[in-house]
Amino acid sequence: MKKKILYALLGTLIVIQFVPSGRPDNKPVSGSDIHEQMNVPGDVSTILTNACYDCHSQKVNYPWYASVAPVSFLVSSDVREGRENLDFSLWEKIPLKKKLKVLTEIGEEVEEGDMPLPVYPFLHPEAKLSQEDRELILNWTKQASEELLD
Amino acid sequence: MNKRILTFTIIAGLFISLTAFVSKNTQRPLEKPKTVFTIPEDVNTIFQNKCFDCHNVNADGEKSKKKLLIDKLPTLSKAKLIGKLDAISEVADEKEMPPEKFLAKYPEYTLTDDEAKRLSEWATAASDKMMK
């Protein structure tokens, strides 16, 4: 009985490998990343790149296990939804008011510890943000907003 | 004669520095105008009837409070205020608020087409004005 369940599970695992995960490709547009559009200090850039770019950019680094179902389904949907909310690589295309909205939201999410998504730092320890990191990001979002309004 | 010139110069000097002082003082508030943000009566009625329960500092839900506190709007920085107004016009255009799940229970909270239009137009115009 136990063996049957095990086989069934293994079988399912193999079968779902053939279901396409619809993994979103990276399609960067030259010159339009926030790094090319705004002043992003080095320490802020490191945090954004390590903790956010895997879901909120066109520079997603997919690790090997992101190709294995069912993890691939989760990763794909995080990237798709993440980019819909905020895509640092397509910053140029975001209208000015939306940029102000998004910068405010970045501050809120990071301040509350809601971003990066809590699962992420388990597999990417460099994405774990310290209190200092959070403050850096929060202050930068305020500066960047002022810069946009000038 | 010399005394007259001296007195004249002193008085003129005082006068000039006085005007400079006065004009500097009256100009200072003009340099950094405080954004006076007020919500028109009809918009406020919509907020009170359809939104305020979830989006005020004393509301229950943490999520809705993190996103928008209507009673705190006037205290926000200009940049944040523009951002929040943009979010309001967005949810009004898409009729994303109040949340669908909530409306299933309390359909009387649904935004009418007119209310959604008014909210969106107001939020757009108010933020446009602030960006000038």
Tab-separated table of C-alpha atoms in Angstrom:
chain	number	residue	atom	x	y	z
A	1	MET	CA	0.000	0.000	0.000
A	2	LYS	CA	2.746	2.446	1.002
A	3	LYS	CA	4.725	1.462	-2.049
A	4	LYS	CA	1.758	2.135	-4.326
A	5	ILE	CA	1.400	5.642	-2.943
A	6	LEU	CA	5.110	6.252	-3.422
A	7	TYR	CA	4.948	5.085	-7.051
A	8	ALA	CA	1.907	7.240	-7.669
A	9	LEU	CA	3.703	10.267	-6.264
A	10	LEU	CA	6.832	9.595	-8.297
A	11	GLY	CA	4.730	9.073	-11.408
A	12	THR	CA	2.937	12.371	-10.884
A	13	LEU	CA	6.241	14.148	-10.328
A	14	ILE	CA	7.577	12.806	-13.606
A	15	VAL	CA	4.432	13.591	-15.549
A	16	ILE	CA	4.208	17.177	-14.385
A	17	GLN	CA	7.732	17.783	-15.700
A	18	PHE	CA	6.131	17.794	-19.151
A	19	VAL	CA	3.633	20.514	-18.253
A	20	PRO	CA	5.063	23.804	-19.494
A	21	SER	CA	5.564	26.299	-16.657
A	22	GLY	CA	5.329	29.284	-18.994
A	23	ARG	CA	8.542	30.650	-17.597
A	24	PRO	CA	8.787	34.347	-18.517
A	25	ASP	CA	11.851	35.232	-20.611
A	26	ASN	CA	14.145	38.152	-19.932
A	27	LYS	CA	13.551	40.933	-22.443
A	28	PRO	CA	15.671	43.872	-21.336
A	29	VAL	CA	15.376	47.156	-23.242
A	30	SER	CA	18.687	48.976	-23.435
A	31	GLY	CA	18.808	52.275	-21.538
A	32	SER	CA	15.539	51.828	-19.675
A	33	ASP	CA	16.646	50.138	-16.430
A	34	ILE	CA	16.265	52.259	-13.289
A	35	HIS	CA	20.068	52.188	-12.963
A	36	GLU	CA	20.308	53.995	-16.287
A	37	GLN	CA	17.442	56.363	-15.516
A	38	MET	CA	18.013	57.510	-11.960
A	39	ASN	CA	20.632	57.971	-9.321
A	40	VAL	CA	20.951	54.563	-7.595
A	41	PRO	CA	23.798	54.627	-5.034
A	42	GLY	CA	26.014	51.535	-4.890
A	43	ASP	CA	24.751	50.145	-1.585
A	44	VAL	CA	21.111	50.549	-2.675
A	45	SER	CA	21.893	48.972	-6.023
A	46	THR	CA	23.416	45.926	-4.310
A	47	ILE	CA	20.274	45.410	-2.227
A	48	LEU	CA	17.903	45.817	-5.174
A	49	THR	CA	19.966	43.474	-7.327
A	50	ASN	CA	20.340	40.789	-4.655
A	51	ALA	CA	16.895	40.948	-3.117
A	52	CYS	CA	14.484	42.161	-5.805
A	53	TYR	CA	15.777	41.681	-9.340
A	54	ASP	CA	14.924	37.965	-9.490
A	55	CYS	CA	11.221	38.838	-9.502
A	56	HIS	CA	11.080	42.501	-10.500
A	57	SER	CA	13.302	42.883	-13.549
A	58	GLN	CA	14.259	41.570	-16.951
A	59	LYS	CA	17.477	40.224	-15.435
A	60	VAL	CA	16.029	37.204	-13.648
A	61	ASN	CA	18.590	34.544	-12.770
A	62	TYR	CA	16.778	31.229	-12.826
A	63	PRO	CA	18.520	28.634	-10.637
A	64	TRP	CA	18.494	24.985	-11.822
A	65	TYR	CA	15.625	23.980	-9.526
A	66	ALA	CA	13.468	26.664	-11.124
A	67	SER	CA	13.210	24.289	-14.098
A	68	VAL	CA	11.838	21.451	-11.988
A	69	ALA	CA	8.065	21.216	-11.541
A	70	PRO	CA	6.288	22.078	-9.289
A	71	VAL	CA	8.857	24.691	-8.165
A	72	SER	CA	8.923	26.016	-11.736
A	73	PHE	CA	5.201	26.866	-11.533
A	74	LEU	CA	5.710	28.902	-8.390
A	75	VAL	CA	8.780	30.721	-9.682
A	76	SER	CA	7.060	31.527	-12.979
A	77	SER	CA	4.006	32.960	-11.317
A	78	ASP	CA	6.121	35.013	-8.871
A	79	VAL	CA	8.100	36.520	-11.733
A	80	ARG	CA	5.001	37.191	-13.797
A	81	GLU	CA	3.128	38.825	-10.916
A	82	GLY	CA	6.219	40.565	-9.605
A	83	ARG	CA	6.914	42.223	-12.963
A	84	GLU	CA	3.287	43.260	-13.319
A	85	ASN	CA	3.587	45.207	-10.072
A	86	LEU	CA	7.073	46.576	-10.650
A	87	ASP	CA	9.714	46.082	-13.322
A	88	PHE	CA	12.979	47.860	-12.557
A	89	SER	CA	14.296	47.012	-16.023
A	90	LEU	CA	11.472	48.844	-17.808
A	91	TRP	CA	11.595	51.910	-15.553
A	92	GLU	CA	11.707	54.400	-18.424
A	93	LYS	CA	8.276	53.313	-19.631
A	94	ILE	CA	6.523	53.891	-16.295
A	95	PRO	CA	4.595	57.197	-16.262
A	96	LEU	CA	5.840	59.759	-13.725
A	97	LYS	CA	2.892	59.428	-11.331
A	98	LYS	CA	3.222	55.638	-11.350
A	99	LYS	CA	6.908	55.972	-10.537
A	100	LEU	CA	6.000	58.018	-7.467
A	101	LYS	CA	3.395	55.425	-6.527
A	102	VAL	CA	5.800	52.537	-6.952
A	103	LEU	CA	8.587	54.259	-4.996
A	104	THR	CA	6.165	54.812	-2.110
A	105	GLU	CA	5.139	51.161	-2.278
A	106	ILE	CA	8.744	49.972	-2.300
A	107	GLY	CA	9.299	51.921	0.915
A	108	GLU	CA	6.147	50.476	2.489
A	109	GLU	CA	6.868	46.878	1.492
A	110	VAL	CA	10.474	46.964	2.626
A	111	GLU	CA	9.727	48.835	5.842
A	112	GLU	CA	7.055	46.296	6.822
A	113	GLY	CA	9.277	43.376	5.846
A	114	ASP	CA	6.749	42.197	3.230
A	115	MET	CA	9.334	42.277	0.450
A	116	PRO	CA	11.273	40.368	-0.661
A	117	LEU	CA	8.633	37.619	-0.532
A	118	PRO	CA	9.446	35.656	2.644
A	119	VAL	CA	10.273	32.398	0.796
A	120	TYR	CA	12.994	34.065	-1.208
A	121	PRO	CA	15.722	34.635	1.429
A	122	PHE	CA	15.603	30.932	2.401
A	123	LEU	CA	17.219	30.048	-0.882
A	124	HIS	CA	19.032	33.354	-1.340
A	125	PRO	CA	20.619	34.315	1.996
A	126	GLU	CA	22.116	37.474	0.463
A	127	ALA	CA	18.542	38.744	0.077
A	128	LYS	CA	17.918	38.804	3.798
A	129	LEU	CA	17.606	42.491	4.683
A	130	SER	CA	18.983	43.981	7.895
A	131	GLN	CA	17.333	46.908	9.629
A	132	GLU	CA	20.064	49.082	8.158
A	133	ASP	CA	19.310	47.806	4.640
A	134	ARG	CA	15.630	48.609	5.108
A	135	GLU	CA	16.408	52.142	6.196
A	136	LEU	CA	18.763	52.629	3.278
A	137	ILE	CA	16.027	51.610	0.845
A	138	LEU	CA	13.391	53.707	2.587
A	139	ASN	CA	15.570	56.829	2.500
A	140	TRP	CA	16.498	56.219	-1.095
A	141	THR	CA	12.823	55.953	-2.149
A	142	LYS	CA	12.218	59.363	-0.565
A	143	GLN	CA	15.241	60.914	-2.275
A	144	ALA	CA	14.371	59.366	-5.608
A	145	SER	CA	10.802	60.718	-5.373
A	146	GLU	CA	12.100	64.214	-4.655
A	147	GLU	CA	14.490	63.892	-7.582
A	148	LEU	CA	11.565	63.013	-9.840
A	149	LEU	CA	9.555	66.022	-8.688
A	150	ASP	CA	12.397	68.532	-9.200
B	1	MET	CA	26.151	120.374	4.757
B	2	ASN	CA	28.336	117.373	5.499
B	3	LYS	CA	26.091	116.492	8.411
B	4	ARG	CA	23.081	116.497	6.134
B	5	ILE	CA	24.684	114.151	3.681
B	6	LEU	CA	25.715	111.887	6.542
B	7	THR	CA	22.234	111.845	8.068
B	8	PHE	CA	20.720	111.285	4.653
B	9	THR	CA	23.067	108.401	3.943
B	10	ILE	CA	22.358	106.814	7.302
B	11	ILE	CA	18.606	107.097	6.865
B	12	ALA	CA	18.779	105.825	3.289
B	13	GLY	CA	20.969	102.945	4.428
B	14	LEU	CA	18.560	102.062	7.218
B	15	PHE	CA	15.637	102.296	4.845
B	16	ILE	CA	17.243	100.000	2.272
B	17	SER	CA	18.221	97.376	4.811
B	18	LEU	CA	14.760	97.600	6.334
B	19	THR	CA	13.013	96.974	2.997
B	20	ALA	CA	15.461	94.161	2.268
B	21	PHE	CA	14.681	92.679	5.666
B	22	VAL	CA	10.941	93.018	5.243
B	23	SER	CA	10.861	91.697	1.701
B	24	LYS	CA	13.090	88.774	2.685
B	25	ASN	CA	10.691	87.921	5.445
B	26	THR	CA	7.581	88.185	3.353
B	27	GLN	CA	9.177	86.240	0.546
B	28	ARG	CA	10.243	83.303	2.615
B	29	PRO	CA	6.800	81.669	2.759
B	30	LEU	CA	6.507	82.140	-1.000
B	31	GLU	CA	9.703	80.201	-1.607
B	32	LYS	CA	8.299	77.052	-0.087
B	33	PRO	CA	4.547	77.108	-0.485
B	34	LYS	CA	2.870	74.640	1.785
B	35	THR	CA	0.644	72.389	-0.243
B	36	VAL	CA	-2.796	72.867	1.154
B	37	PHE	CA	-4.630	69.707	0.379
B	38	THR	CA	-8.361	69.602	0.846
B	39	ILE	CA	-10.866	67.007	-0.270
B	40	PRO	CA	-14.003	68.474	-1.864
B	41	GLU	CA	-17.294	67.740	-0.139
B	42	ASP	CA	-18.748	65.383	-2.757
B	43	VAL	CA	-15.544	63.329	-2.953
B	44	ASN	CA	-15.391	63.177	0.815
B	45	THR	CA	-18.942	61.794	0.886
B	46	ILE	CA	-17.900	58.955	-1.432
B	47	PHE	CA	-14.876	58.234	0.750
B	48	GLN	CA	-16.971	58.256	3.902
B	49	ASN	CA	-19.665	55.990	2.488
B	50	LYS	CA	-17.571	53.499	0.556
B	51	CYS	CA	-13.937	53.549	1.665
B	52	PHE	CA	-13.358	55.038	5.079
B	53	ASP	CA	-14.347	51.946	7.116
B	54	CYS	CA	-11.228	50.124	5.962
B	55	HIS	CA	-8.881	53.013	5.206
B	56	ASN	CA	-8.649	55.058	8.401
B	57	VAL	CA	-6.090	54.933	11.200
B	58	ASN	CA	-8.464	53.051	13.494
B	59	ALA	CA	-9.607	50.439	10.964
B	60	ASP	CA	-9.082	46.738	11.631
B	61	GLY	CA	-7.226	45.416	8.580
B	62	GLU	CA	-3.453	45.932	8.506
B	63	LYS	CA	-3.286	45.497	4.745
B	64	SER	CA	-5.798	48.182	3.886
B	65	LYS	CA	-4.167	50.567	6.374
B	66	LYS	CA	-0.728	50.046	4.937
B	67	LYS	CA	-2.007	50.931	1.475
B	68	LEU	CA	-4.121	53.967	2.186
B	69	LEU	CA	-5.135	56.093	5.156
B	70	ILE	CA	-7.645	58.638	3.927
B	71	ASP	CA	-7.473	60.675	7.140
B	72	LYS	CA	-3.672	60.915	6.772
B	73	LEU	CA	-3.616	62.097	3.156
B	74	PRO	CA	-3.125	65.791	4.047
B	75	THR	CA	-0.032	64.957	6.140
B	76	LEU	CA	1.834	63.126	3.370
B	77	SER	CA	4.791	64.538	1.463
B	78	LYS	CA	3.961	65.806	-2.000
B	79	ALA	CA	5.590	62.797	-3.671
B	80	LYS	CA	3.695	60.287	-1.543
B	81	LEU	CA	0.433	62.147	-1.964
B	82	ILE	CA	0.771	62.062	-5.756
B	83	GLY	CA	1.513	58.345	-5.508
B	84	LYS	CA	-1.566	57.674	-3.383
B	85	LEU	CA	-3.793	59.794	-5.637
B	86	ASP	CA	-2.539	57.769	-8.574
B	87	ALA	CA	-3.442	54.555	-6.744
B	88	ILE	CA	-6.925	55.927	-6.000
B	89	SER	CA	-7.586	56.849	-9.620
B	90	GLU	CA	-6.317	53.435	-10.657
B	91	VAL	CA	-8.595	51.461	-8.316
B	92	ALA	CA	-11.535	53.710	-9.239
B	93	ASP	CA	-10.973	53.228	-12.984
B	94	GLU	CA	-10.685	49.474	-12.593
B	95	LYS	CA	-13.429	49.305	-9.942
B	96	GLU	CA	-10.976	47.303	-7.824
B	97	MET	CA	-12.258	48.802	-4.592
B	98	PRO	CA	-13.987	48.020	-2.322
B	99	PRO	CA	-12.635	44.447	-2.644
B	100	GLU	CA	-14.845	42.007	-4.542
B	101	LYS	CA	-15.016	39.571	-1.641
B	102	PHE	CA	-16.321	42.285	0.625
B	103	LEU	CA	-18.904	43.401	-1.925
B	104	ALA	CA	-20.267	39.863	-2.139
B	105	LYS	CA	-21.409	40.346	1.462
B	106	TYR	CA	-22.115	44.070	1.391
B	107	PRO	CA	-23.210	44.959	-2.141
B	108	GLU	CA	-24.432	48.375	-0.995
B	109	TYR	CA	-20.752	49.451	-0.844
B	110	THR	CA	-20.303	49.039	-4.601
B	111	LEU	CA	-19.081	52.219	-6.300
B	112	THR	CA	-21.614	53.511	-8.814
B	113	ASP	CA	-20.309	54.487	-12.243
B	114	ASP	CA	-20.731	58.160	-11.364
B	115	GLU	CA	-18.871	57.790	-8.086
B	116	ALA	CA	-16.004	55.917	-9.728
B	117	LYS	CA	-15.760	58.586	-12.417
B	118	ARG	CA	-15.811	61.426	-9.903
B	119	LEU	CA	-13.132	59.812	-7.719
B	120	SER	CA	-10.865	59.125	-10.650
B	121	GLU	CA	-11.266	62.592	-12.178
B	122	TRP	CA	-10.688	64.307	-8.865
B	123	ALA	CA	-7.599	62.223	-8.023
B	124	THR	CA	-6.117	62.776	-11.473
B	125	ALA	CA	-6.743	66.523	-11.460
B	126	ALA	CA	-5.456	66.957	-7.899
B	127	SER	CA	-2.200	65.139	-8.618
B	128	ASP	CA	-1.750	66.927	-11.967
B	129	LYS	CA	-2.029	70.229	-10.148
B	130	MET	CA	0.628	69.202	-7.655
B	131	MET	CA	3.128	68.265	-10.332
B	132	LYS	CA	3.105	71.747	-11.909
